[in-house]
Amino acid sequence: MYGFFKNGKTVPFNELPLQRTLRRETFSDLELKITNNHTGKAWYSNFSGSPVLDEQGNFIFQCLP
């Protein structure tokens, strides 16, 4: 299990990058600290995300490079 933190606070599940793109949000330069709860090891990762929609505006997939 992993913990996700921004500015020292836990990021709620519904605010994680995958969940945000499922809500059709586009974002960039989201830096999160990720902690492995079993080992205590931590690292920082930068996220950007965007939903991909078809011509009718229907959700096709998400892009999290």
XYZ file of N, CA and C in Angstrom:
195
model
N 0.844 -1.168 0.000
C 0.000 0.000 0.000
C 0.891 1.234 0.000
N 0.429 2.254 -0.645
C 1.188 3.492 -0.765
C 0.376 4.663 -0.226
N 1.089 5.664 0.269
C 0.463 6.910 0.683
C 0.865 8.004 -0.285
N -0.034 8.905 -0.562
C 0.220 10.020 -1.471
C 0.037 11.315 -0.690
N 1.033 12.205 -0.798
C 1.027 13.419 0.012
C 1.345 14.644 -0.833
N 0.693 15.754 -0.509
C 0.976 17.045 -1.138
C 1.054 18.074 -0.021
N 2.143 18.805 0.016
C 2.362 19.807 1.068
C 2.227 19.203 2.462
N 2.685 17.962 2.623
C 2.665 17.303 3.921
C 1.329 16.722 4.337
N 0.313 16.835 3.492
C -1.021 16.327 3.829
C -1.387 15.167 2.911
N -2.108 14.197 3.464
C -2.554 13.053 2.674
C -3.523 13.507 1.589
N -3.302 13.008 0.382
C -4.194 13.322 -0.740
C -5.360 12.335 -0.702
N -6.597 12.815 -0.644
C -7.749 11.914 -0.642
C -7.802 11.093 -1.935
N -8.345 9.893 -1.846
C -8.437 8.993 -2.995
C -9.041 9.682 -4.211
N -10.108 10.441 -4.011
C -10.799 11.062 -5.148
C -10.005 12.209 -5.775
N -8.865 12.586 -5.187
C -8.022 13.636 -5.754
C -6.746 13.085 -6.395
N -6.598 11.756 -6.436
C -5.437 11.153 -7.096
C -5.540 11.355 -8.605
N -4.406 11.378 -9.312
C -4.417 11.665 -10.755
C -5.394 10.813 -11.566
N -5.426 9.525 -11.342
C -6.325 8.652 -12.101
C -7.780 9.055 -11.900
N -8.157 9.321 -10.665
C -9.542 9.698 -10.366
C -9.903 11.045 -10.988
N -8.947 11.961 -11.009
C -9.219 13.285 -11.586
C -9.486 13.194 -13.084
N -8.710 12.381 -13.808
C -8.954 12.268 -15.249
C -10.270 11.551 -15.523
N -10.666 10.629 -14.656
C -11.967 9.975 -14.833
C -13.112 10.977 -14.687
N -12.876 12.064 -13.949
C -13.871 13.140 -13.821
C -13.697 14.178 -14.929
N -12.894 13.854 -15.918
C -12.646 14.712 -17.086
C -11.863 15.972 -16.749
N -11.067 15.920 -15.709
C -10.202 17.049 -15.375
C -8.892 16.941 -16.149
N -8.349 18.077 -16.511
C -7.024 18.167 -17.108
C -6.145 18.937 -16.131
N -4.933 18.453 -15.905
C -4.030 19.107 -14.962
C -2.591 18.848 -15.384
N -1.690 19.664 -14.854
C -0.263 19.476 -15.136
C 0.553 19.909 -13.922
N 1.781 19.418 -13.877
C 2.729 19.782 -12.813
C 2.193 19.530 -11.411
N 1.538 18.398 -11.215
C 1.070 18.004 -9.887
C 2.166 17.160 -9.241
N 2.848 17.716 -8.249
C 3.916 16.982 -7.578
C 3.367 16.326 -6.323
N 3.567 15.011 -6.217
C 3.125 14.260 -5.049
C 4.299 13.494 -4.459
N 4.300 13.382 -3.153
C 5.247 12.511 -2.468
C 4.552 11.169 -2.302
N 5.203 10.108 -2.732
C 4.632 8.765 -2.655
C 5.451 7.975 -1.643
N 4.786 7.368 -0.683
C 5.466 6.616 0.363
C 4.991 5.173 0.364
N 5.947 4.237 0.366
C 5.633 2.823 0.504
C 5.419 2.575 1.991
N 4.204 2.249 2.378
C 3.873 2.087 3.789
C 4.544 0.883 4.434
N 5.004 -0.086 3.638
C 5.660 -1.275 4.193
C 7.138 -1.037 4.460
N 7.810 -0.318 3.570
C 9.255 -0.106 3.707
C 9.615 1.273 4.237
N 8.693 2.223 4.125
C 8.975 3.589 4.531
C 9.702 4.408 3.484
N 10.084 3.776 2.377
C 10.770 4.511 1.312
C 9.803 5.492 0.660
N 10.343 6.655 0.293
C 9.502 7.694 -0.302
C 10.223 8.335 -1.479
N 9.448 8.868 -2.408
C 9.988 9.572 -3.567
C 8.943 10.565 -4.041
N 9.391 11.497 -4.851
C 8.501 12.499 -5.427
C 8.274 12.179 -6.896
N 7.066 12.420 -7.348
C 6.731 12.208 -8.754
C 5.857 13.365 -9.218
N 6.029 13.729 -10.468
C 5.267 14.818 -11.057
C 4.263 14.228 -12.034
N 3.002 14.642 -11.938
C 1.936 14.090 -12.763
C 1.283 15.161 -13.628
N 0.887 14.759 -14.809
C 0.012 15.530 -15.687
C -1.036 14.553 -16.184
N -2.218 15.027 -16.468
C -3.254 14.118 -16.932
C -4.329 14.821 -17.725
N -4.964 14.023 -18.579
C -6.036 14.558 -19.410
C -6.935 13.423 -19.867
N -8.245 13.652 -19.888
C -9.127 12.658 -20.486
C -9.045 12.776 -22.009
N -9.324 11.689 -22.691
C -9.400 11.700 -24.155
C -10.851 11.408 -24.513
N -11.449 12.327 -25.261
C -12.867 12.236 -25.606
C -13.042 12.036 -27.102
N -14.150 11.392 -27.485
C -14.446 11.248 -28.912
C -15.160 12.506 -29.416
N -15.578 12.491 -30.674
C -16.207 13.662 -31.295
C -17.492 14.093 -30.595
N -18.172 13.148 -29.941
C -19.417 13.462 -29.235
C -19.178 13.854 -27.772
N -17.925 13.879 -27.352
C -17.605 14.236 -25.974
C -17.650 13.078 -25.007
N -17.727 11.844 -25.530
C -17.735 10.662 -24.675
C -16.313 10.301 -24.265
N -16.168 9.875 -23.033
C -14.871 9.481 -22.498
C -14.392 8.214 -23.206
N -13.160 8.240 -23.743
C -12.574 7.068 -24.396
C -11.527 6.439 -23.483
N -10.555 7.224 -23.059
C -9.530 6.768 -22.126
C -8.852 7.985 -21.521
N -7.893 7.734 -20.646
C -7.182 8.833 -20.009
C -5.700 8.740 -20.317
N -5.063 9.875 -20.310
C -3.636 9.950 -20.581
C -2.946 10.500 -19.342
N -2.041 9.704 -18.771
C -1.245 10.122 -17.614
C 0.224 9.892 -17.953
N 0.834 10.814 -18.721
C 2.240 10.606 -19.124
C 3.198 10.743 -17.963
